[in-house]
């Protein structure tokens, strides 16, 4: 287990000293720095199951908390408190671990009699019944939409939007450097690296984004090499999986989950992988799940990855013809004699219009009718069976069809899916989720409306929506207003430290995956169909934070077997005359900016030295492997 760096020394630290100059004050050299703020359970043992977070009750959130995480707490001054000031702030400002998310159950309905009662319960929508708009909204309830982040509107290009936003003053400042290059990389990758920064500065923001939005033309040699340890993850059919693994063996699903880690750490197609993660949560099928041994990997290949930057309508229709989805949401047990509403309901609530779409229980029932006949065979293929399809007139929201012939049931269902995919409520629902992903936990409604309008005008195409998002000033003004979820923090740590594939990738990926279970966020491991929460308050947990800190030590100290772990003394290669300047160089290497003087002095106090102490050894006499993780424990690494 990685070393825990706590001290019980209660002695008070000296008053913070003013820095004599900070290296790399403006990291990219392209834009001036903004004004800085003044100081002011255990994972289960069985592989494949994850501890399910529980939501923590709380009172009204202060104004600064509403955006995501934009302020530092005052530095506490003994050695134990110094560590808490650097890392604990991330918990107070949004958290890093498991143990706080709730799965809100929905009341059971009473069957046909309930949904057919004239003006009764069947005509009451979940929205009218007081349900939250979505699960993430349950965490941010009462915070409202932040219609003023300090800048808004649309520029001609992303770089022009970045310049305009830099001229504005954020309403909710963050401790993070507002450098647009770093902000872009924090949001469009799983964590900046030195190579990423150099690539954006060489290409420019606009060209880099255009390149990332065309992933097929980006070579990906490191990730491809790492994925040789998970050979089933590119298999596009159940037949291929069945030929590779034993019946009912979850090996392929575990390989898929481990491949997620490899791709997020080492893929050069970072924005594509961010969107794959987004859609895997939107159309969530947990991995592993009972019945997915031969179908879950092809679902990832044929539905999520194939359409991640395509049209949502194509993705939705593909998911509705996928055997993994049919099994996961019980459509295999739904037929005209015994209709299972599970898939029909989630189509409305989670996949398309959302609770705010205004559907009611009669709509849910008719949605389920339309999907009857779609099933998965025993050999893991999708099949439409006419004899199982319910016939008769159906109406869901504004979609109506006579639905007279079972032989036409598949085509009728596809027409219904197209209706849902292009519905204005679906446009708003997906637009809001994208704004939450890329901007802040409670995004401005004007931004959501702008994205939704583009979604409808483009026929549900994803890339035009992303292009408008990156041209929006709201995106660029929101630096630091998102908190990294546990898996994101874990991956960002590996990326910034420079961990590379090594000699035993199968073992390494297994160990990395098992550690993410301790964090409470194993890849693809969320059991309910609504996907992992994407707001900070869902992840507030001291236990999760401690495991995240342990991960920082494991990466810096090279504790992952089978990987190529750079030595800690390679983190600081630039000569530094004093300890104060040495720490500035180290921080710029790991968090891409110097810390505030008070926080830097806390690290100096931890080392038992003074700012002016002369540095003669880049490894600090063996102390660097214990010092560098403290930098990663800080709020600067916790935010994105």
Coordinates of C-alpha atoms in Angstrom, one line a residue:
X1 CA 0.0 0.0 0.0
X2 CA 1.4 3.4 -0.8
X3 CA 2.9 5.4 2.1
X4 CA 0.6 7.8 3.8
X5 CA 2.2 11.1 4.5
X6 CA 0.7 12.3 7.7
X7 CA 2.4 13.9 10.7
X8 CA 1.0 14.4 14.2
X9 CA 3.3 17.3 14.9
X10 CA 0.9 20.0 16.1
X11 CA 3.5 22.8 16.0
X12 CA 2.4 26.0 14.3
X13 CA 3.9 27.0 11.0
X14 CA 5.5 30.3 10.5
X15 CA 3.4 33.0 8.8
X16 CA 3.4 32.6 5.0
X17 CA 6.2 34.4 3.3
X18 CA 5.8 36.3 0.1
X19 CA 7.3 34.6 -3.0
X20 CA 10.3 36.3 -4.5
X21 CA 9.1 35.5 -8.0
X22 CA 7.2 32.6 -9.6
X23 CA 8.5 30.7 -12.6
X24 CA 6.3 30.3 -15.6
X25 CA 3.9 33.0 -14.3
X26 CA 2.1 32.7 -17.6
X27 CA 2.6 29.1 -18.7
X28 CA 1.8 29.3 -22.4
X29 CA 3.0 32.8 -23.0
X30 CA -0.1 33.5 -25.0
X31 CA -2.4 35.3 -22.6
X32 CA -1.9 37.2 -19.3
X33 CA -2.7 35.5 -16.0
X34 CA -6.0 36.6 -14.4
X35 CA -6.0 38.2 -11.0
X36 CA -5.6 35.6 -8.3
X37 CA -8.1 35.1 -5.5
X38 CA -7.1 36.4 -2.1
X39 CA -6.5 33.9 0.6
X40 CA -9.7 33.6 2.3
X41 CA -16.7 2.2 1.5
X42 CA -14.2 -0.1 0.7
X43 CA -14.8 -1.7 -2.7
X44 CA -16.3 -5.2 -2.7
X45 CA -13.9 -8.0 -3.1
X46 CA -15.7 -9.7 -6.0
X47 CA -14.5 -8.4 -9.3
X48 CA -16.9 -6.4 -11.3
X49 CA -19.1 -5.0 -8.6
X50 CA -18.5 -1.5 -7.2
X51 CA -19.5 0.2 -4.0
X52 CA -22.6 2.2 -4.8
X53 CA -22.4 5.8 -3.6
X54 CA -25.1 7.3 -1.5
X55 CA -26.3 10.8 -1.6
X56 CA -25.4 13.0 1.4
X57 CA -28.0 15.5 2.6
X58 CA -27.0 19.1 2.7
X59 CA -28.2 22.6 3.2
X60 CA -28.3 25.5 0.8
X61 CA -25.0 25.8 -1.2
X62 CA -23.0 29.0 -1.0
X63 CA -22.8 31.1 -4.2
X64 CA -19.3 30.0 -5.0
X65 CA -20.2 26.3 -4.8
X66 CA -22.9 26.6 -7.4
X67 CA -20.7 26.6 -10.4
X68 CA -18.7 23.5 -9.6
X69 CA -15.7 24.5 -7.4
X70 CA -14.2 27.9 -7.8
X71 CA -12.5 28.9 -4.5
X72 CA -9.8 27.8 -2.1
X73 CA -10.2 27.4 1.6
X74 CA -7.9 29.2 4.0
X75 CA -4.6 27.4 4.5
X76 CA -4.4 25.5 7.8
X77 CA -1.0 25.6 9.3
X78 CA 0.3 22.5 11.0
X79 CA 1.7 19.6 9.0
X80 CA -1.4 17.4 9.0
X81 CA -3.5 20.5 8.2
X82 CA -1.1 21.5 5.4
X83 CA -1.9 18.2 3.6
X84 CA -5.6 18.9 4.1
X85 CA -5.3 22.4 2.8
X86 CA -3.7 21.1 -0.4
X87 CA -6.0 18.2 -1.0
X88 CA -8.9 18.4 1.5
X89 CA -10.0 21.6 -0.2
X90 CA -11.0 19.4 -3.1
X91 CA -13.4 17.6 -0.8
X92 CA -14.8 20.7 0.6
X93 CA -15.2 22.1 -2.8
X94 CA -16.6 19.1 -4.5
X95 CA -15.0 15.8 -3.5
X96 CA -13.1 13.0 -5.1
X97 CA -14.4 9.7 -3.9
X98 CA -17.2 7.3 -3.6
X99 CA -20.0 7.2 -1.1
X100 CA -22.3 10.1 -1.9
X101 CA -24.5 9.4 -4.9
X102 CA -28.0 8.1 -4.6
X103 CA -30.1 6.2 -7.0
X104 CA -33.5 7.7 -6.7
X105 CA -36.1 4.9 -7.0
X106 CA -39.3 5.4 -8.8
X107 CA -42.7 4.3 -7.5
X108 CA -44.2 1.2 -9.0
X109 CA -47.3 1.6 -11.1
X110 CA -50.3 -0.6 -10.8
X111 CA -50.4 -2.0 -14.4
X112 CA -53.0 -1.4 -17.1
X113 CA -55.7 -0.1 -14.8
X114 CA -53.4 2.6 -13.7
X115 CA -52.3 3.8 -17.1
X116 CA -55.8 3.7 -18.6
X117 CA -57.6 5.8 -16.0
X118 CA -59.1 8.8 -17.9
X119 CA -57.7 11.9 -16.1
X120 CA -56.1 9.9 -13.4
X121 CA -52.5 9.0 -12.6
X122 CA -51.7 7.7 -16.1
X123 CA -52.0 11.2 -17.4
X124 CA -49.7 12.7 -14.8
X125 CA -46.1 13.2 -16.0
X126 CA -43.1 12.6 -13.8
X127 CA -42.4 16.3 -14.2
X128 CA -45.8 17.2 -12.9
X129 CA -45.4 14.8 -10.0
X130 CA -42.3 16.7 -8.9
X131 CA -39.5 14.4 -10.1
X132 CA -36.1 15.9 -10.7
X133 CA -35.2 16.7 -14.3
X134 CA -32.5 14.1 -14.1
X135 CA -30.3 12.4 -11.5
X136 CA -27.5 15.0 -11.6
X137 CA -30.2 17.7 -11.0
X138 CA -31.0 15.9 -7.7
X139 CA -27.5 16.9 -6.5
X140 CA -27.6 20.5 -7.7
X141 CA -31.2 21.1 -6.6
X142 CA -31.6 24.6 -5.3
X143 CA -28.5 26.0 -7.0
X144 CA -30.3 27.0 -10.2
X145 CA -28.9 27.7 -13.6
X146 CA -26.0 30.1 -13.5
X147 CA -27.0 32.5 -16.3
X148 CA -24.0 34.7 -15.7
X149 CA -20.5 33.2 -15.5
X150 CA -18.9 36.5 -16.4
X151 CA -19.0 36.1 -20.2
X152 CA -21.5 34.8 -22.7
X153 CA -22.2 34.6 -26.4
X154 CA -20.8 33.1 -29.5
X155 CA -17.5 34.0 -31.3
X156 CA -16.5 33.1 -34.9
X157 CA -13.8 30.6 -33.8
X158 CA -12.8 28.9 -30.5
X159 CA -9.6 30.9 -30.3
X160 CA -11.6 34.2 -30.7
X161 CA -14.0 33.0 -27.9
X162 CA -11.0 32.3 -25.7
X163 CA -9.5 35.8 -26.3
X164 CA -12.9 37.4 -25.6
X165 CA -13.4 35.4 -22.4
X166 CA -9.9 36.3 -21.2
X167 CA -10.8 39.9 -21.4
X168 CA -13.8 39.3 -19.1
X169 CA -13.8 38.8 -15.3
X170 CA -15.2 35.5 -14.1
X171 CA -18.0 35.8 -11.8
X172 CA -16.8 32.7 -10.0
X173 CA -13.0 32.8 -10.1
X174 CA -11.0 29.6 -9.7
X175 CA -7.5 28.9 -8.2
X176 CA -6.6 27.4 -11.6
X177 CA -4.6 29.4 -14.2
X178 CA -7.1 30.6 -16.8
X179 CA -4.6 29.9 -19.6
X180 CA -6.9 28.9 -22.6
X181 CA -4.5 26.1 -23.7
X182 CA -4.6 24.5 -20.3
X183 CA -8.4 25.0 -19.9
X184 CA -8.9 23.4 -23.3
X185 CA -6.8 20.4 -22.4
X186 CA -8.4 20.0 -19.0
X187 CA -11.8 19.7 -20.6
X188 CA -11.1 18.0 -23.9
X189 CA -8.6 15.4 -22.6
X190 CA -8.4 13.3 -19.5
X191 CA -5.7 15.5 -18.3
X192 CA -3.0 17.7 -19.9
X193 CA 0.5 16.4 -20.5
X194 CA 3.6 18.4 -21.5
X195 CA 3.3 16.9 -25.0
X196 CA -0.4 18.0 -25.3
X197 CA 0.5 21.6 -24.3
X198 CA 3.3 21.7 -26.9
X199 CA 0.9 20.2 -29.6
X200 CA -1.8 22.9 -29.0
X201 CA 0.8 25.7 -29.0
X202 CA 2.2 24.4 -32.3
X203 CA -1.1 23.8 -34.1
X204 CA -3.2 26.5 -32.4
X205 CA -6.5 26.0 -30.6
X206 CA -8.7 25.9 -33.7
X207 CA -6.5 23.4 -35.6
X208 CA -6.0 21.2 -32.6
X209 CA -9.8 21.0 -32.1
X210 CA -10.4 20.3 -35.8
X211 CA -7.8 17.5 -35.6
X212 CA -9.4 15.9 -32.5
X213 CA -12.9 16.0 -34.1
X214 CA -11.5 13.8 -36.9
X215 CA -10.0 11.0 -34.8
X216 CA -9.8 8.5 -37.7
X217 CA -6.9 10.5 -39.1
X218 CA -5.0 10.6 -35.8
X219 CA -2.4 7.7 -35.4
X220 CA -2.7 6.0 -32.0
X221 CA 0.3 3.8 -31.6
X222 CA 0.7 3.8 -27.8
X223 CA -2.9 2.9 -27.0
X224 CA -2.9 0.3 -29.8
X225 CA 0.1 -1.3 -28.3
X226 CA -1.4 -1.3 -24.8
X227 CA -4.7 -2.8 -26.1
X228 CA -2.8 -6.0 -27.3
X229 CA -3.3 -7.0 -23.6
X230 CA -7.1 -6.9 -24.1
X231 CA -7.5 -8.7 -27.5
X232 CA -11.3 -9.0 -27.3
X233 CA -12.1 -5.3 -27.1
X234 CA -12.2 -4.7 -30.9
X235 CA -14.5 -7.7 -31.6
X236 CA -17.6 -6.5 -33.3
X237 CA -19.8 -9.6 -33.1
X238 CA -21.0 -12.1 -30.5
X239 CA -19.7 -14.9 -32.7
X240 CA -16.2 -13.5 -32.4
X241 CA -16.5 -13.2 -28.6
X242 CA -17.9 -16.7 -28.3
X243 CA -15.0 -18.1 -30.3
X244 CA -12.5 -16.3 -28.0
X245 CA -13.9 -17.0 -24.5
X246 CA -15.8 -19.8 -22.7
X247 CA -19.6 -19.6 -22.5
X248 CA -20.8 -17.2 -19.7
X249 CA -17.2 -16.2 -19.0
X250 CA -17.0 -12.4 -18.3
X251 CA -13.4 -12.2 -19.6
X252 CA -14.3 -10.0 -22.5
X253 CA -16.3 -7.5 -20.3
X254 CA -13.4 -7.2 -17.9
X255 CA -11.0 -6.7 -20.8
X256 CA -13.3 -3.9 -22.0
X257 CA -13.3 -2.2 -18.7
X258 CA -9.5 -2.4 -18.5
X259 CA -9.2 -1.1 -22.0
X260 CA -11.1 2.0 -21.0
X261 CA -8.3 2.9 -18.6
X262 CA -5.6 2.2 -21.3
X263 CA -7.4 4.3 -23.9
X264 CA -8.0 7.2 -21.5
X265 CA -4.4 7.3 -20.4
X266 CA -2.6 6.7 -23.6
X267 CA -4.8 7.4 -26.6
X268 CA -3.9 10.4 -28.7
X269 CA -7.6 10.7 -29.7
X270 CA -8.5 12.3 -26.4
X271 CA -11.6 14.2 -27.3
X272 CA -13.0 11.1 -28.9
X273 CA -12.4 9.1 -25.8
X274 CA -14.1 11.9 -23.7
X275 CA -17.1 11.6 -25.9
X276 CA -17.1 7.8 -25.7
X277 CA -17.2 8.1 -22.0
X278 CA -20.0 10.6 -22.2
X279 CA -22.2 8.3 -24.4
X280 CA -21.3 5.2 -22.4
X281 CA -22.9 7.0 -19.4
X282 CA -25.8 8.4 -21.4
X283 CA -26.7 5.0 -22.9
X284 CA -25.3 3.1 -20.0
X285 CA -24.9 -0.7 -19.9
X286 CA -22.9 -1.7 -17.0
X287 CA -19.9 -4.0 -17.5
X288 CA -20.0 -6.7 -16.5
X289 CA -23.7 -7.5 -16.3
X290 CA -25.6 -10.7 -16.3
X291 CA -26.1 -11.6 -20.0
X292 CA -23.4 -9.4 -21.4
X293 CA -20.6 -11.9 -21.7
X294 CA -20.9 -12.1 -25.5
X295 CA -22.7 -8.8 -26.3
X296 CA -21.3 -6.0 -24.2
X297 CA -18.0 -5.6 -26.2
X298 CA -19.8 -5.5 -29.6
X299 CA -22.2 -2.9 -28.1
X300 CA -19.1 -0.7 -27.3
X301 CA -17.8 -1.2 -30.9
X302 CA -21.0 -1.0 -32.9
X303 CA -23.0 1.6 -31.0
X304 CA -20.9 3.8 -28.8
X305 CA -17.5 4.1 -30.5
X306 CA -19.0 3.9 -34.0
X307 CA -21.4 6.8 -33.4
X308 CA -19.6 8.9 -30.7
X309 CA -19.0 11.7 -33.1
X310 CA -21.8 11.0 -35.5
X311 CA -25.5 11.5 -35.2
X312 CA -27.3 10.7 -32.0
X313 CA -30.3 9.4 -34.0
X314 CA -28.1 6.8 -35.6
X315 CA -26.7 5.8 -32.2
X316 CA -30.1 5.5 -30.7
X317 CA -31.5 3.3 -33.5
X318 CA -28.3 1.2 -33.3
X319 CA -28.8 0.8 -29.5
X320 CA -32.4 -0.3 -30.0
X321 CA -31.2 -3.0 -32.3
X322 CA -28.4 -4.2 -30.1
X323 CA -28.7 -7.5 -28.1
X324 CA -26.8 -6.1 -25.1
X325 CA -29.4 -3.3 -24.7
X326 CA -32.2 -5.8 -25.2
X327 CA -30.9 -8.0 -22.4
X328 CA -29.8 -5.2 -20.1
X329 CA -33.2 -3.4 -20.0
X330 CA -35.2 -6.7 -20.2
X331 CA -36.7 -6.2 -23.6
X332 CA -36.0 -9.9 -24.2
X333 CA -38.8 -10.6 -21.7
X334 CA -41.3 -8.2 -23.3
X335 CA -43.9 -9.4 -25.8
X336 CA -47.5 -8.6 -26.7
X337 CA -48.9 -10.9 -24.1
X338 CA -46.7 -9.7 -21.2
X339 CA -45.2 -6.2 -21.9
X340 CA -42.1 -5.3 -19.9
X341 CA -42.0 -1.5 -19.5
X342 CA -38.3 -1.2 -18.5
X343 CA -36.8 -0.4 -21.9
X344 CA -39.8 1.7 -23.0
X345 CA -39.5 3.8 -19.9
X346 CA -35.7 4.3 -20.1
X347 CA -36.0 5.3 -23.7
X348 CA -38.0 8.3 -22.6
X349 CA -36.5 9.1 -19.2
X350 CA -32.8 8.5 -19.8
X351 CA -32.1 8.1 -23.5
X352 CA -34.1 10.9 -25.1
X353 CA -36.6 13.5 -23.9
X354 CA -36.0 13.2 -20.2
X355 CA -38.4 13.8 -17.4
X356 CA -38.9 17.4 -18.5
X357 CA -40.2 16.0 -21.8
X358 CA -43.6 15.8 -20.3
X359 CA -44.4 12.1 -21.0
X360 CA -46.8 10.3 -18.7
X361 CA -47.4 6.6 -17.7
X362 CA -49.6 6.0 -20.7
X363 CA -46.7 7.2 -22.9
X364 CA -44.4 4.8 -21.1
X365 CA -46.9 1.9 -21.8
X366 CA -47.2 2.8 -25.5
X367 CA -43.4 3.2 -25.7
X368 CA -43.0 -0.3 -24.4
X369 CA -45.7 -1.6 -26.9
X370 CA -43.7 -0.1 -29.8
X371 CA -40.5 -1.9 -28.7
X372 CA -42.1 -5.4 -28.4
X373 CA -40.7 -8.0 -30.8
X374 CA -37.1 -6.7 -30.4
X375 CA -35.1 -9.3 -28.6
X376 CA -31.8 -11.1 -28.4
X377 CA -31.2 -14.7 -29.4
X378 CA -29.4 -17.3 -27.4
X379 CA -26.4 -16.9 -29.6
X380 CA -26.1 -13.2 -28.8
X381 CA -27.6 -11.6 -31.9
X382 CA -30.4 -9.2 -32.3
X383 CA -33.7 -10.4 -33.8
X384 CA -37.1 -8.9 -34.5
X385 CA -39.9 -11.5 -33.9
X386 CA -43.2 -10.5 -35.4
X387 CA -45.1 -12.9 -33.2
X388 CA -44.0 -11.0 -30.1
X389 CA -44.9 -7.5 -31.4
X390 CA -48.0 -5.8 -29.9
X391 CA -50.3 -4.3 -32.6
X392 CA -52.8 -1.5 -32.2
X393 CA -52.9 2.2 -32.3
X394 CA -50.2 3.9 -30.2
X395 CA -49.5 7.5 -29.2
X396 CA -46.4 8.7 -27.3
X397 CA -46.2 12.5 -26.9
X398 CA -46.6 13.8 -30.5
X399 CA -45.9 10.4 -32.2
X400 CA -48.9 8.5 -33.4
X401 CA -49.2 5.3 -35.5
X402 CA -51.9 2.8 -36.4
X403 CA -49.4 0.0 -35.8
X404 CA -51.7 -2.5 -37.5
X405 CA -49.2 -5.0 -38.9
X406 CA -46.6 -6.9 -36.8
X407 CA -44.4 -7.4 -39.9
X408 CA -44.0 -3.6 -40.0
X409 CA -43.3 -3.3 -36.2
X410 CA -39.6 -2.9 -36.6
X411 CA -39.9 0.0 -39.1
X412 CA -42.6 1.6 -36.9
X413 CA -40.3 1.4 -33.9
X414 CA -37.4 3.0 -35.9
X415 CA -39.7 5.8 -36.9
X416 CA -40.6 6.3 -33.2
X417 CA -36.9 6.3 -32.3
X418 CA -36.2 8.9 -35.0
X419 CA -39.0 11.0 -33.6
X420 CA -37.5 10.8 -30.1
X421 CA -34.0 11.5 -31.2
X422 CA -35.0 14.7 -33.0
X423 CA -37.5 15.9 -30.4
X424 CA -36.9 19.4 -29.0
X425 CA -36.9 18.0 -25.4
X426 CA -34.2 15.5 -26.4
X427 CA -32.2 18.4 -27.9
X428 CA -32.4 20.3 -24.6
X429 CA -31.7 17.2 -22.5
X430 CA -28.5 16.2 -24.4
X431 CA -27.4 19.8 -24.7
X432 CA -27.6 20.3 -21.0
X433 CA -25.7 17.1 -20.3
X434 CA -22.9 18.3 -22.7
X435 CA -22.8 21.7 -21.0
X436 CA -22.5 19.9 -17.6
X437 CA -19.7 17.8 -19.0
X438 CA -17.7 20.6 -20.5
X439 CA -18.7 23.8 -18.7
X440 CA -20.0 23.5 -15.2
X441 CA -22.4 21.6 -13.0
X442 CA -25.3 24.1 -13.4
X443 CA -24.7 25.6 -16.8
X444 CA -26.3 28.8 -18.1
X445 CA -29.7 28.2 -19.8
X446 CA -28.7 30.5 -22.7
X447 CA -25.8 28.1 -23.5
X448 CA -28.1 25.0 -23.3
X449 CA -30.6 26.7 -25.6
X450 CA -27.8 27.6 -28.1
X451 CA -26.5 24.0 -28.1
X452 CA -30.1 22.5 -28.4
X453 CA -30.8 24.8 -31.4
X454 CA -27.7 23.5 -33.2
X455 CA -28.6 19.9 -32.3
X456 CA -32.0 20.3 -34.0
X457 CA -30.6 22.2 -37.0
X458 CA -28.0 19.5 -37.6
X459 CA -30.4 16.6 -37.3
X460 CA -28.8 15.4 -34.0
X461 CA -25.2 15.5 -35.4
X462 CA -22.7 15.7 -32.5
X463 CA -19.8 17.5 -34.0
X464 CA -21.7 20.7 -34.9
X465 CA -22.9 20.9 -31.4
X466 CA -19.4 20.6 -30.0
X467 CA -18.1 23.2 -32.4
X468 CA -20.7 25.7 -31.1
X469 CA -19.9 24.8 -27.5
X470 CA -16.2 25.5 -28.1
X471 CA -17.0 28.8 -29.8
X472 CA -19.1 29.8 -26.8
X473 CA -17.6 32.3 -24.3
X474 CA -19.3 30.3 -21.5
X475 CA -16.9 27.4 -22.1
X476 CA -13.8 29.6 -21.9
X477 CA -14.9 31.6 -18.8
X478 CA -15.5 28.4 -16.8
X479 CA -11.9 27.5 -16.0
X480 CA -11.8 25.4 -12.8
X481 CA -15.5 25.1 -12.4
X482 CA -15.5 21.3 -12.7
X483 CA -14.2 18.7 -10.3
X484 CA -12.5 15.6 -11.6
X485 CA -14.4 12.5 -10.7
X486 CA -12.3 9.7 -9.1
X487 CA -11.5 7.9 -12.4
X488 CA -10.7 11.2 -14.1
X489 CA -8.3 12.1 -11.3
X490 CA -6.7 8.7 -11.5
X491 CA -6.2 8.9 -15.2
X492 CA -5.0 12.5 -15.1
X493 CA -2.3 11.5 -12.6
X494 CA -1.0 8.7 -14.8
X495 CA -0.9 11.1 -17.8
X496 CA 0.9 14.0 -16.1
X497 CA 3.4 11.8 -14.3
X498 CA 4.3 10.1 -17.6
X499 CA 3.4 6.5 -16.9
X500 CA 3.8 4.4 -20.0
X501 CA 2.9 0.9 -21.0
X502 CA 5.4 -1.7 -19.8
X503 CA 6.3 -5.4 -20.1
X504 CA 3.2 -6.9 -18.5
X505 CA 0.2 -4.9 -19.6
X506 CA -2.4 -7.6 -18.7
X507 CA -1.2 -7.5 -15.1
X508 CA -0.9 -3.8 -15.0
X509 CA -4.3 -3.1 -16.4
X510 CA -5.8 -5.6 -14.0
X511 CA -4.1 -3.8 -11.0
X512 CA -5.2 -0.4 -12.3
X513 CA -8.8 -1.6 -12.7
X514 CA -8.9 -3.1 -9.3
X515 CA -7.7 0.2 -7.8
X516 CA -10.5 2.1 -9.5
X517 CA -12.9 -0.1 -7.6
X518 CA -11.5 1.2 -4.4
X519 CA -12.1 4.7 -5.7
X520 CA -15.7 3.9 -6.3
X521 CA -15.6 4.4 -10.0
X522 CA -14.5 1.4 -12.0
X523 CA -14.8 2.0 -15.7
X524 CA -18.3 1.1 -17.0
X525 CA -19.2 -0.1 -13.5
X526 CA -22.3 1.9 -12.7
X527 CA -25.1 -0.6 -12.1
X528 CA -28.3 1.5 -12.8
X529 CA -29.1 2.6 -16.3
X530 CA -28.5 6.3 -15.7
X531 CA -24.7 6.3 -15.8
X532 CA -22.1 7.8 -13.4
X533 CA -23.0 11.2 -11.9
X534 CA -21.2 14.1 -13.5
X535 CA -21.5 16.7 -10.8
X536 CA -19.1 17.3 -7.9
X537 CA -21.5 16.9 -5.0
X538 CA -22.2 13.3 -6.0
X539 CA -18.6 12.3 -5.2
X540 CA -17.9 14.1 -1.9
X541 CA -16.2 11.5 0.3
X542 CA -13.3 11.5 2.6
X543 CA -12.6 7.8 2.1
X544 CA -12.5 8.3 -1.7
X545 CA -10.2 11.3 -1.3
X546 CA -7.8 9.2 0.7
X547 CA -7.7 6.5 -1.9
X548 CA -7.1 9.1 -4.5
X549 CA -4.1 10.4 -2.5
X550 CA -2.8 6.8 -2.3
X551 CA -3.1 6.6 -6.1
X552 CA -0.9 9.7 -6.4
X553 CA 1.8 8.1 -4.4
X554 CA 1.5 4.8 -6.3
X555 CA 2.1 6.6 -9.6
X556 CA 4.9 8.9 -8.4
X557 CA 6.7 6.1 -6.5
X558 CA 6.4 3.6 -9.4
X559 CA 4.3 1.0 -7.5
X560 CA 2.4 -0.3 -10.5
X561 CA 4.0 -3.5 -11.7
X562 CA 4.1 -4.1 -15.5
X563 CA 4.2 -0.4 -16.4
X564 CA 7.1 1.9 -17.3
X565 CA 7.2 4.3 -14.4
X566 CA 9.4 7.3 -14.7
X567 CA 11.6 8.0 -11.6
X568 CA 10.5 10.9 -9.4
X569 CA 13.8 12.6 -9.9
X570 CA 13.0 13.1 -13.6
X571 CA 10.1 15.5 -12.7
X572 CA 12.5 18.4 -12.0
X573 CA 15.2 18.8 -14.6
X574 CA 15.5 22.6 -14.6
X575 CA 18.2 23.9 -12.1
X576 CA 16.8 25.8 -9.2
X577 CA 18.8 27.9 -6.9
X578 CA 16.4 27.9 -3.9
X579 CA 13.8 25.6 -2.6
X580 CA 11.1 28.2 -3.4
X581 CA 12.0 28.3 -7.1
X582 CA 12.4 24.5 -7.0
X583 CA 8.8 24.1 -5.9
X584 CA 7.6 26.5 -8.6
X585 CA 9.3 24.3 -11.2
X586 CA 7.8 21.1 -9.7
X587 CA 4.3 22.6 -9.6
X588 CA 4.6 23.8 -13.1
X589 CA 5.6 20.3 -14.1
X590 CA 2.6 18.6 -12.3
X591 CA -0.2 21.2 -12.1
X592 CA 1.0 23.6 -14.8
X593 CA 1.2 26.6 -12.5
X594 CA 2.9 27.7 -9.3
X595 CA 1.0 27.4 -6.1
X596 CA 0.0 30.5 -4.1
X597 CA 2.8 31.5 -1.7
X598 CA 1.0 30.3 1.4
X599 CA 0.5 26.9 0.0
X600 CA 4.0 26.7 -1.3
X601 CA 5.3 27.7 2.2
X602 CA 3.2 24.8 3.6
X603 CA 5.2 22.4 1.4
X604 CA 8.4 24.0 2.5
X605 CA 7.4 23.7 6.1
X606 CA 6.6 20.0 5.5
X607 CA 10.2 19.6 4.3
X608 CA 11.5 21.3 7.4
X609 CA 13.3 23.9 5.4
X610 CA 13.0 27.6 4.4
X611 CA 12.2 29.2 1.1
X612 CA 15.8 30.4 0.6
X613 CA 17.3 27.0 1.3
X614 CA 19.8 26.2 -1.4
X615 CA 19.0 23.2 -3.6
X616 CA 21.9 21.0 -4.5
X617 CA 20.1 17.8 -5.2
X618 CA 17.2 17.6 -7.6
X619 CA 15.8 14.6 -5.7
X620 CA 16.0 16.6 -2.4
X621 CA 17.9 13.9 -0.7
X622 CA 15.3 11.3 -1.5
X623 CA 12.3 13.4 -0.3
X624 CA 10.9 14.2 -3.8
X625 CA 8.9 10.9 -4.1
X626 CA 7.0 12.0 -0.9
X627 CA 6.8 15.7 -1.9
X628 CA 5.5 15.4 -5.5
X629 CA 2.3 13.5 -4.4
X630 CA 1.4 16.4 -2.1
X631 CA 1.3 18.6 -5.1
X632 CA -1.1 16.2 -6.8
X633 CA -3.2 16.0 -3.6
X634 CA -3.9 19.7 -3.9
X635 CA -7.0 21.4 -5.2
X636 CA -5.2 22.4 -8.4
X637 CA -5.1 18.8 -9.6
X638 CA -8.6 18.1 -8.3
X639 CA -10.2 20.7 -10.5
X640 CA -10.5 20.8 -14.3

